[in-house]
PDB file of C-alpha atoms in Angstrom:
ATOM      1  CA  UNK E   5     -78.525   2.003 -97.191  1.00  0.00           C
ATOM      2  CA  UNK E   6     -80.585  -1.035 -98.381  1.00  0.00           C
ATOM      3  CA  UNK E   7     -78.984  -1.558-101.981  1.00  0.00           C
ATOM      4  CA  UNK E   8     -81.996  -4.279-102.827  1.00  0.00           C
ATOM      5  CA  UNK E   9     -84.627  -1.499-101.727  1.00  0.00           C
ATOM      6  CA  UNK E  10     -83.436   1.046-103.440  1.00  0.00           C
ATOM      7  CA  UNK E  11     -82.959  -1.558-106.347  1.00  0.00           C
ATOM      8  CA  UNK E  12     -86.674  -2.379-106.726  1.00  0.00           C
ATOM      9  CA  UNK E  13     -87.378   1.638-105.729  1.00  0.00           C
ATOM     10  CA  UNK E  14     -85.270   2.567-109.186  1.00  0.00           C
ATOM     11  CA  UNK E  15     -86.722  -0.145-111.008  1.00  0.00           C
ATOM     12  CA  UNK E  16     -90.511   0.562-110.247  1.00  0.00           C
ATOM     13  CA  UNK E  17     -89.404   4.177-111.540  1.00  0.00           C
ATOM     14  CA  UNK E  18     -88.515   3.008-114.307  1.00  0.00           C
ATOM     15  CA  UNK E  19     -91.315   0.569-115.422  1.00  0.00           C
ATOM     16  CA  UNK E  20     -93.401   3.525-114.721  1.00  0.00           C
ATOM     17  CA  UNK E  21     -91.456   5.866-116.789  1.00  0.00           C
ATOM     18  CA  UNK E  22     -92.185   3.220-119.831  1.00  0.00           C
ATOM     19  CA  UNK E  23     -95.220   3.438-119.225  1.00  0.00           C
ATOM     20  CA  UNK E  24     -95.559   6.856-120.025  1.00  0.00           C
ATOM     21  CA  UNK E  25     -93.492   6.456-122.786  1.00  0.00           C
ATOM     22  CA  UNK E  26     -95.612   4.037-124.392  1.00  0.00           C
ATOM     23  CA  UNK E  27     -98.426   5.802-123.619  1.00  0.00           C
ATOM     24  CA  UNK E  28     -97.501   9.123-125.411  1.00  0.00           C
ATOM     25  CA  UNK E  29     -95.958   6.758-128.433  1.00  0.00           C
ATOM     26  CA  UNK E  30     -99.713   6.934-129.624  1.00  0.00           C
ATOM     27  CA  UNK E  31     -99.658  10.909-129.913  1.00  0.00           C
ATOM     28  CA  UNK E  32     -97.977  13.962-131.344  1.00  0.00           C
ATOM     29  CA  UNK E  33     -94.972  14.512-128.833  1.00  0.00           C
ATOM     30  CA  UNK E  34     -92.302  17.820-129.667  1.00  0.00           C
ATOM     31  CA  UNK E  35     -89.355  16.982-131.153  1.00  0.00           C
ATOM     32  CA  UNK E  36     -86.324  19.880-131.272  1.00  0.00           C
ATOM     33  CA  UNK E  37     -82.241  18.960-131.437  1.00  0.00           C
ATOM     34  CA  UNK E  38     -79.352  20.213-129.131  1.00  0.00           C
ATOM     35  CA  UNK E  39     -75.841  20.824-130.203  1.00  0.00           C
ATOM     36  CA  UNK E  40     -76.687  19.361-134.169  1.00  0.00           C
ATOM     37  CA  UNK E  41     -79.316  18.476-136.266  1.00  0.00           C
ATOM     38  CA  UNK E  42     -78.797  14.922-135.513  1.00  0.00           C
ATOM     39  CA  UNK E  43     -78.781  15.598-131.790  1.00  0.00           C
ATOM     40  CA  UNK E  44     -82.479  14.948-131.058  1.00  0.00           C
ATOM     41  CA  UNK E  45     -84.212  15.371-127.399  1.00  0.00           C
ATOM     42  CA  UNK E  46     -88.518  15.415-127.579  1.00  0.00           C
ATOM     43  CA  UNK E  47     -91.039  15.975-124.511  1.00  0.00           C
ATOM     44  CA  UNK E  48     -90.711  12.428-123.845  1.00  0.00           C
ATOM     45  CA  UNK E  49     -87.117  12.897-123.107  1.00  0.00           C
ATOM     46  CA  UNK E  50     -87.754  15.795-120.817  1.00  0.00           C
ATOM     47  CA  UNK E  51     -91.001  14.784-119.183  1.00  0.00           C
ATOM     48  CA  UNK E  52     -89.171  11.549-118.152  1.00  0.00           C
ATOM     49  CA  UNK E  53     -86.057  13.231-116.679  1.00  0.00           C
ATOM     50  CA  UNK E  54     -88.841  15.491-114.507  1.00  0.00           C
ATOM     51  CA  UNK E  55     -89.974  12.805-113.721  1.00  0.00           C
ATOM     52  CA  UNK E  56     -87.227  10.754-112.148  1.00  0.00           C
ATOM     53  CA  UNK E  57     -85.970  14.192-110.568  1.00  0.00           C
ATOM     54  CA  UNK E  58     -89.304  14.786-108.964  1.00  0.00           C
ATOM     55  CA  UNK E  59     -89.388  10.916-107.177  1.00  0.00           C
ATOM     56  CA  UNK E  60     -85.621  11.373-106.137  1.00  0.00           C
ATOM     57  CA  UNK E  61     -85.696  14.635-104.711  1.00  0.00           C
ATOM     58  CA  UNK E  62     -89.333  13.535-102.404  1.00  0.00           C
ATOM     59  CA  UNK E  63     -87.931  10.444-101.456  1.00  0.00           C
ATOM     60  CA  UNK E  64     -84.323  10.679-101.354  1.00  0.00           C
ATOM     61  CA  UNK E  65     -83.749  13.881-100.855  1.00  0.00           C
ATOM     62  CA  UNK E  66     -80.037  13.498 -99.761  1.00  0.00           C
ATOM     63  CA  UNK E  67     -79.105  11.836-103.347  1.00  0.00           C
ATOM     64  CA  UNK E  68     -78.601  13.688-106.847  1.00  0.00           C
ATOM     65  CA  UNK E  69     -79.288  13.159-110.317  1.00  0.00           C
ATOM     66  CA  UNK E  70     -76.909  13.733-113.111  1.00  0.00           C
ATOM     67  CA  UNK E  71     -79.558  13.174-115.855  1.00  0.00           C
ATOM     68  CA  UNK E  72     -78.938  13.945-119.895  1.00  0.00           C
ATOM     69  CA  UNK E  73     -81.783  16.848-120.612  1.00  0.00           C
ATOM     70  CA  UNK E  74     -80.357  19.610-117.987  1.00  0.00           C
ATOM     71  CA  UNK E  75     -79.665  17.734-114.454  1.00  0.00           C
ATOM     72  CA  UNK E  76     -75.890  16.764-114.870  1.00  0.00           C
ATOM     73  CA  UNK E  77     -75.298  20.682-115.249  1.00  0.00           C
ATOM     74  CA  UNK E  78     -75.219  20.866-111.432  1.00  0.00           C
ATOM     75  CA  UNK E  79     -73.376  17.179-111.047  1.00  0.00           C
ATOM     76  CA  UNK E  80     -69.186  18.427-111.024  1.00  0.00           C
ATOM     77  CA  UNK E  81     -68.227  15.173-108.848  1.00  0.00           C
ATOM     78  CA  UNK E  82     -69.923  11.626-107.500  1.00  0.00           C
ATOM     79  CA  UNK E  83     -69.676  12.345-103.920  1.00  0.00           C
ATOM     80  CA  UNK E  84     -72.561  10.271-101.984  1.00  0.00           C
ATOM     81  CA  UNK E  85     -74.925   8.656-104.001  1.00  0.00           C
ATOM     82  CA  UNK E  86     -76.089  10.021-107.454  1.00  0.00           C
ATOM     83  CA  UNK E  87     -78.290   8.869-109.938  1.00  0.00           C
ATOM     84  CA  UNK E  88     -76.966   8.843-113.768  1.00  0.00           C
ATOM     85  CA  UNK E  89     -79.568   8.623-116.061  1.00  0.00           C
ATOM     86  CA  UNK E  90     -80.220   8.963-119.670  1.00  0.00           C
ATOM     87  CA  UNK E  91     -84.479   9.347-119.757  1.00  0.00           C
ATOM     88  CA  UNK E  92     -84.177   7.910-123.474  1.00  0.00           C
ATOM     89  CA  UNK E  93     -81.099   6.192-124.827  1.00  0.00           C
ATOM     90  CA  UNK E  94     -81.494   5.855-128.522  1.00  0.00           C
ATOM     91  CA  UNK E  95     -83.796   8.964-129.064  1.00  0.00           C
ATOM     92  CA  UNK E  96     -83.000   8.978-133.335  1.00  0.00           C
ATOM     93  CA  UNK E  97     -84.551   4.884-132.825  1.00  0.00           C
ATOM     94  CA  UNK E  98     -87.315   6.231-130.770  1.00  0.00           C
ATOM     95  CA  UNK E  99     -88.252   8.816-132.952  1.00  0.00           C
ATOM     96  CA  UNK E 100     -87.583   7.067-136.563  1.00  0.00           C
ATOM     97  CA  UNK E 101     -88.523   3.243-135.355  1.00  0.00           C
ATOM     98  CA  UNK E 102     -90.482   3.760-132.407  1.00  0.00           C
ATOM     99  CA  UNK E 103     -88.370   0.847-131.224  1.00  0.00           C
ATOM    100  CA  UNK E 104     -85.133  -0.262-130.239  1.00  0.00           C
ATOM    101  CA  UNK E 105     -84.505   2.481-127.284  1.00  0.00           C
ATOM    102  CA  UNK E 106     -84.029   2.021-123.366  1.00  0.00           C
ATOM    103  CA  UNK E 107     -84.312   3.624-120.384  1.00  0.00           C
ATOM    104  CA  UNK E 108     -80.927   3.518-118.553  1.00  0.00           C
ATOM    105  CA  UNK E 109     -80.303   4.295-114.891  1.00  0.00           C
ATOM    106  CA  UNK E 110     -76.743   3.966-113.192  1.00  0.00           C
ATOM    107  CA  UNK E 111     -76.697   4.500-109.480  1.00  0.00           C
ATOM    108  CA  UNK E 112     -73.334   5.033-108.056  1.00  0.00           C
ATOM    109  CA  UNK E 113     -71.785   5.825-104.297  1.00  0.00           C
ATOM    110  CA  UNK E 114     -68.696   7.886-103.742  1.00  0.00           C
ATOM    111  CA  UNK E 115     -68.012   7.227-107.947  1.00  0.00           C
ATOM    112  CA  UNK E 116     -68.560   3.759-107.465  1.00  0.00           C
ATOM    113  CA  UNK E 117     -71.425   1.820-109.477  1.00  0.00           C
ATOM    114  CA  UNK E 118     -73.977   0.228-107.597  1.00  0.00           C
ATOM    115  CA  UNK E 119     -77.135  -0.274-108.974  1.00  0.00           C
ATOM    116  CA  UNK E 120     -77.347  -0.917-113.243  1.00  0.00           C
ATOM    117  CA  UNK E 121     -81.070  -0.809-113.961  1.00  0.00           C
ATOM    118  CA  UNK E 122     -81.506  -0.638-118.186  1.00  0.00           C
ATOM    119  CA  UNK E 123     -85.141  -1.305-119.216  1.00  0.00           C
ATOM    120  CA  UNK E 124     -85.786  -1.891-123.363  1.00  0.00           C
ATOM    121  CA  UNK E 125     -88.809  -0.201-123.429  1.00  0.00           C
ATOM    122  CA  UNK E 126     -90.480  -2.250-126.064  1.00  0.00           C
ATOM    123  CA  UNK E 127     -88.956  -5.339-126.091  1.00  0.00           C
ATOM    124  CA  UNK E 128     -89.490  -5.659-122.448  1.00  0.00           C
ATOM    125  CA  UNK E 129     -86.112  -6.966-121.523  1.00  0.00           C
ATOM    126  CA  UNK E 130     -85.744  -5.222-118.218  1.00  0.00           C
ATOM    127  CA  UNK E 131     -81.549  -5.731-116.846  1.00  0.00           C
ATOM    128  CA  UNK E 132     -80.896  -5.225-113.709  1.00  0.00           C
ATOM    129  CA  UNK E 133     -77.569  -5.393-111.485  1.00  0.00           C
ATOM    130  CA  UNK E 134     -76.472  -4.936-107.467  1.00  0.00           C
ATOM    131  CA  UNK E 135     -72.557  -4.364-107.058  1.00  0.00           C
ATOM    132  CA  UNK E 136     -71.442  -8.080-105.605  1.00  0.00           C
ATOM    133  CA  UNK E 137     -74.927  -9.502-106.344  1.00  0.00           C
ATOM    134  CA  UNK E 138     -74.790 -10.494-110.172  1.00  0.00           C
ATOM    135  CA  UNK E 139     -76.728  -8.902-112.770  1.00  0.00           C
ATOM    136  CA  UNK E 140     -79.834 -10.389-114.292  1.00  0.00           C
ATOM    137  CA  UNK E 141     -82.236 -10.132-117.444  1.00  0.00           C
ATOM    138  CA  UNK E 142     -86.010 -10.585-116.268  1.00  0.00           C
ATOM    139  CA  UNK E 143     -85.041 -12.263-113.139  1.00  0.00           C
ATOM    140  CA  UNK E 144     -82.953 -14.651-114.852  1.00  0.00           C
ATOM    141  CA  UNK E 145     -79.181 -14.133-113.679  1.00  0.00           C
ATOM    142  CA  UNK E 146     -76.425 -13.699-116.008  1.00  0.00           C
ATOM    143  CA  UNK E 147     -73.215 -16.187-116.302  1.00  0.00           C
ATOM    144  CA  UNK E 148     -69.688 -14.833-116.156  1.00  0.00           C
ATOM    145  CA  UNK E 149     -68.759 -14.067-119.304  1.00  0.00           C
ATOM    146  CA  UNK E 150     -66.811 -17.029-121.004  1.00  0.00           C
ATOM    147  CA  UNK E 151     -63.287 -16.830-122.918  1.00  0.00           C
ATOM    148  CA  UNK E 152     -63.923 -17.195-126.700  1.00  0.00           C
ATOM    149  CA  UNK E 153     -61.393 -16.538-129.886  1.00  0.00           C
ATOM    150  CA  UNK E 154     -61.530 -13.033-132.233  1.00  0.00           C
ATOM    151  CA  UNK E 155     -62.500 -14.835-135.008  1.00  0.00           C
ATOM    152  CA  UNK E 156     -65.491 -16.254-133.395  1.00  0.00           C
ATOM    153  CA  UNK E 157     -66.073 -12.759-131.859  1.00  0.00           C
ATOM    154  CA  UNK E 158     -69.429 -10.029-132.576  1.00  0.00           C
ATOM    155  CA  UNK E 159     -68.749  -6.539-132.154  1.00  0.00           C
ATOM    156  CA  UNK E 160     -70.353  -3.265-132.013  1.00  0.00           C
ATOM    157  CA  UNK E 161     -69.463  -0.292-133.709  1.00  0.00           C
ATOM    158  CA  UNK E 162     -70.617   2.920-134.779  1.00  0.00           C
ATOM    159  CA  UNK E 163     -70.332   2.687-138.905  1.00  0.00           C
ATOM    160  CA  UNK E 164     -69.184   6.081-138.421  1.00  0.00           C
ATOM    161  CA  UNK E 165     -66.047   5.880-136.186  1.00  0.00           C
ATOM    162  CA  UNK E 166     -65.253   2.816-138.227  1.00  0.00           C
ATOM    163  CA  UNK E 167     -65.244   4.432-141.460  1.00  0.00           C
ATOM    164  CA  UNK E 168     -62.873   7.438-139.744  1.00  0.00           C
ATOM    165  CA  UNK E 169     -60.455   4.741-137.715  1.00  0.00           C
ATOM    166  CA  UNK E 170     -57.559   2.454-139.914  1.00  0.00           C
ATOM    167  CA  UNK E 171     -57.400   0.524-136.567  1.00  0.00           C
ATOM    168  CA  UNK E 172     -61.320  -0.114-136.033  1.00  0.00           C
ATOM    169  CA  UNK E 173     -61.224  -1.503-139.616  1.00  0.00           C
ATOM    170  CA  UNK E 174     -58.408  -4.149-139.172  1.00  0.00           C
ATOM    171  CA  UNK E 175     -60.484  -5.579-135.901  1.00  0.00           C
ATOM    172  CA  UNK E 176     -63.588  -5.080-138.481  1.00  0.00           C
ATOM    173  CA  UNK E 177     -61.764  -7.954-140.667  1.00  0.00           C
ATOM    174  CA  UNK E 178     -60.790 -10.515-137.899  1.00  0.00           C
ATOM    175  CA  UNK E 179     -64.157 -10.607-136.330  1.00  0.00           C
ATOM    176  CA  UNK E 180     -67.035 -12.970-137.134  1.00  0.00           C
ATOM    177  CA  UNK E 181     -69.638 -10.292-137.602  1.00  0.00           C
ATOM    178  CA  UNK E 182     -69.902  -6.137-136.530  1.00  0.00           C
ATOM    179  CA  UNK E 183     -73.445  -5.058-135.599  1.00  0.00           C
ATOM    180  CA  UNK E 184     -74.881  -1.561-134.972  1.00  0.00           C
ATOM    181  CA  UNK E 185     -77.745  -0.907-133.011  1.00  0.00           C
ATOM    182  CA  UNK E 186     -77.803   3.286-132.527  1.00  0.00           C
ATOM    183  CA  UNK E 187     -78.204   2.925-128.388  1.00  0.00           C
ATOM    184  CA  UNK E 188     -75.309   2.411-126.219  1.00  0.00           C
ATOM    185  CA  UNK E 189     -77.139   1.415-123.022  1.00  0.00           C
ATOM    186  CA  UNK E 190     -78.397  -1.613-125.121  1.00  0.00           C
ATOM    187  CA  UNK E 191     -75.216  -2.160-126.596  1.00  0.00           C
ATOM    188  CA  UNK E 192     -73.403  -2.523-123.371  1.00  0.00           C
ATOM    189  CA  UNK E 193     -76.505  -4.555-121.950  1.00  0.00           C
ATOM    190  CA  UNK E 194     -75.906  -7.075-124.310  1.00  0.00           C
ATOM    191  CA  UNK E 195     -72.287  -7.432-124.178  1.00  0.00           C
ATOM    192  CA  UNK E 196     -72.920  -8.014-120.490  1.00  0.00           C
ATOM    193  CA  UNK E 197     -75.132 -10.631-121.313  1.00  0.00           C
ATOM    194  CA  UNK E 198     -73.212 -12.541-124.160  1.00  0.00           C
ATOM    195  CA  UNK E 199     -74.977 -11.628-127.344  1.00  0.00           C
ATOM    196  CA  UNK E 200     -72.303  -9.380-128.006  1.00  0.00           C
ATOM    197  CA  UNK E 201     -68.373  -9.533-127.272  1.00  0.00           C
ATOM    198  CA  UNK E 202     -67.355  -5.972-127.517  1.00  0.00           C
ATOM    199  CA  UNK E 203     -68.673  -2.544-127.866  1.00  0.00           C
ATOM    200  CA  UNK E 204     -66.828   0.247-128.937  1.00  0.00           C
ATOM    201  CA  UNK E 205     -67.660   3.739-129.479  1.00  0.00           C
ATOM    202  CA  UNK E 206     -65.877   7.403-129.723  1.00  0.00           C
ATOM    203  CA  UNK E 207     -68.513   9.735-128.396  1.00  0.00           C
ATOM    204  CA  UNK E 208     -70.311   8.760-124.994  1.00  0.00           C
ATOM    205  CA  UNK E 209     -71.404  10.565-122.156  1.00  0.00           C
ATOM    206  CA  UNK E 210     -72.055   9.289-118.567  1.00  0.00           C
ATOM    207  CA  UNK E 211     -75.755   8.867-119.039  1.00  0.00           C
ATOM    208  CA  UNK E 212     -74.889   7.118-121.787  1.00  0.00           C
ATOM    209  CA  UNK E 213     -72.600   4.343-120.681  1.00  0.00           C
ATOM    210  CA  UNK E 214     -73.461   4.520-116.294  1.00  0.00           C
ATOM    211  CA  UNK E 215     -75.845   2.184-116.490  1.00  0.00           C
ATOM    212  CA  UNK E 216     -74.432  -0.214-118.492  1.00  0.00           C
ATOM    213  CA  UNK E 217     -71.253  -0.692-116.852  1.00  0.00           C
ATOM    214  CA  UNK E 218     -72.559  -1.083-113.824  1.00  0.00           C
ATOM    215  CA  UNK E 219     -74.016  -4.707-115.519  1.00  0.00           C
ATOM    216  CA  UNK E 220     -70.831  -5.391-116.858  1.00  0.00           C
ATOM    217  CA  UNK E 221     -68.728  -4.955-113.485  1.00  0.00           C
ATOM    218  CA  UNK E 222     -71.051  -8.170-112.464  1.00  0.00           C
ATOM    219  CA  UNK E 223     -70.119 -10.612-114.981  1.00  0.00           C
ATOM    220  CA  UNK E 224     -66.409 -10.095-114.955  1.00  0.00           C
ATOM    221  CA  UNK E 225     -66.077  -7.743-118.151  1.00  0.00           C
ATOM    222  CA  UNK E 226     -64.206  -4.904-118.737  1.00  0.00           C
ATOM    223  CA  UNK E 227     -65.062  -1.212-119.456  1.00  0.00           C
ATOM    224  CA  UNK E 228     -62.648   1.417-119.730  1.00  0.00           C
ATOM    225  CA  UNK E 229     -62.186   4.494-122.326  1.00  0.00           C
ATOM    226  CA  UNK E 230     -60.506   3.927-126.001  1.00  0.00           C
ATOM    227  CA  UNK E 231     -56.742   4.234-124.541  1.00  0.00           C
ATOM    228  CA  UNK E 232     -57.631   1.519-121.546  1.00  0.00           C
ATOM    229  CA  UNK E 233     -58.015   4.467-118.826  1.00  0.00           C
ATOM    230  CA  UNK E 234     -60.654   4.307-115.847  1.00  0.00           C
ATOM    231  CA  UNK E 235     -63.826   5.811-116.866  1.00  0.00           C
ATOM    232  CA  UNK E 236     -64.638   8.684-114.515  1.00  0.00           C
ATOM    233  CA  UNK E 237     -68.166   8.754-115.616  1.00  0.00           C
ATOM    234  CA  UNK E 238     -68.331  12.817-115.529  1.00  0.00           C
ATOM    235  CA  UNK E 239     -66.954  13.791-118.773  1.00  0.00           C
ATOM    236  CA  UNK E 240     -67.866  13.008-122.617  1.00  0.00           C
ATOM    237  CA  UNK E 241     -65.170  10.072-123.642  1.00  0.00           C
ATOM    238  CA  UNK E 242     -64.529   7.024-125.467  1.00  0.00           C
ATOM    239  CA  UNK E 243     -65.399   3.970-124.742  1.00  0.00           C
ATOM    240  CA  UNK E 244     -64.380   0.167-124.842  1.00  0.00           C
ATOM    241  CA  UNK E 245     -66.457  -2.167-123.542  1.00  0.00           C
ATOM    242  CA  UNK E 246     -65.912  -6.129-123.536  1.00  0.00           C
ATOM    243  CA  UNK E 247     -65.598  -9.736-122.722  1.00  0.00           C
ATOM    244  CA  UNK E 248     -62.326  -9.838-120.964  1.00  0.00           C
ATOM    245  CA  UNK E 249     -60.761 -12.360-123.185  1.00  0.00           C
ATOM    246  CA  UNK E 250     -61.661 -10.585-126.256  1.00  0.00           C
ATOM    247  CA  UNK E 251     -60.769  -7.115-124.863  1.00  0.00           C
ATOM    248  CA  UNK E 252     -57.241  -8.695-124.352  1.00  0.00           C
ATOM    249  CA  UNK E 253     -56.867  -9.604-128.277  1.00  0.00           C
ATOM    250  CA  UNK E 254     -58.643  -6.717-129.560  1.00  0.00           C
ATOM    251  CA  UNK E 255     -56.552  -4.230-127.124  1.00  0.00           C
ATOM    252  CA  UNK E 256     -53.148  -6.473-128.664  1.00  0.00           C
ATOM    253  CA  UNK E 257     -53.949  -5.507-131.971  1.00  0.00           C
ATOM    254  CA  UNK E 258     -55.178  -2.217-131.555  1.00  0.00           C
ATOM    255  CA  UNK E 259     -51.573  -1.394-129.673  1.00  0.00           C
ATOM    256  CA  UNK E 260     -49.401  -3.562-132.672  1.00  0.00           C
ATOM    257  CA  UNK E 261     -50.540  -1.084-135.486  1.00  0.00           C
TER     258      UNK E 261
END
């Protein structure tokens, strides 16, 4: 397999797939929720995921889609190549904002990630990663991430999980500044690419976070769930997601409490 081909293959799908989604921004779109009231999936989410299913089962017929609006319900391993994608990451934004959302595609081989391909929709800030081949944010690639101290450290949190967690709140105080941006994919896109140092978060699927990681592999950080375990990207878990260096100090004080 050509990982570059299929590279620019997923990425055309998804500049496509924005397209559409900016296109139907201008209209009335159906908007219903899943387990909760605050779980939201529209037409948009759906119509996208059809997409993508559609293009991978004509032209790769021997690969699978795990995908967050009905395809993973098929996906029980990551045997051969399958495609993890979340059709729109940051659906409350989307709805509420009608910004600040991505598209995020993780393709992985055998339960390894290969391809990262996460595409803000509206800002245009398309990242894009090959496993041993760096990642890159429109075309530009992306430095190893550098060492830096806590104190001089931004972080990403949930307001939610902090409010609930005694030991989020003590990293809360030793950090230069917490942000919160409601999309994970994002969130992890920009800790691969420096503007953040760490991301942390209670509740993520593998749609979610695939994509993502799959970035961060490439410029030396470090993803693994809440109690440092491997990810297995098939089940609903924490995450911690981070520089290295800073993962080191906030993982220290995390385990001294």
């Amino acid at each position: 397999m050509d990982k570059n081909m299929l590279k620019d293959t997923a990425v055309s799908y998804v500049k496509e797939a924005a397209d559409y989604i900016r296109e139907q921004m201008k209209y009335t779109y159906g908007i219903d929720t899943k387990e909760d009231k605050d779980d939201l999936v529209t037409d948009v989410d759906r119509n996208v995921e059809k997409f993508f299913k559609d293009k991978i089962s004509k032209n790769f017929s021997e690969h699978r889609l795990m995908g967050e609006e009905g395809s993973f319900e098929n996906i029980k391993d990551l045997d051969g190549v399958v495609w993890i994608l979340d059709p729109i990451d940051g659906t409350i934004n989307f709805v509420h904002m009608g910004t600040n959302f991505a598209i995020s595609v993780g393709i992985f081989e055998d339960g390894v990630p290969l391809i990262g391909v996460i595409y803000d929709v509206m800002n245009r800030e398309l990242f894009v990663s090959v496993k041993g081949e760096g990642a890159y944010l429109n075309d530009q690639r992306l430095p190893l991430l550098k060492e830096r101290p806590l104190d001089e450290a931004l972080v990403s949190f949930n307001t939610g999980w902090v409010l609930k967690d005694k030991d989020l709140q003590s990293v809360v105080e030793q950090v230069r500044g917490t942000r919160s941006y409601g999309v994970a994919a994002i969130e992890i896109a920009y800790v691969a690419a420096g503007r953040l140092d760490a991301y942390i978060s209670k509740k993520l699927a593998p749609w979610d976070i695939a994509g993502g990681c799959a970035l961060l592999n490439e410029v030396g950080g470090v993803a693994t769930n809440y109690r440092g375990e491997k990810l297995t990207f098939l089940d609903v878990d924490t995450l911690f997601a981070a520089n290295p260096s800073i993962y080191k100090q906030i993982e220290k004080e995390l385990k001294s409490r």
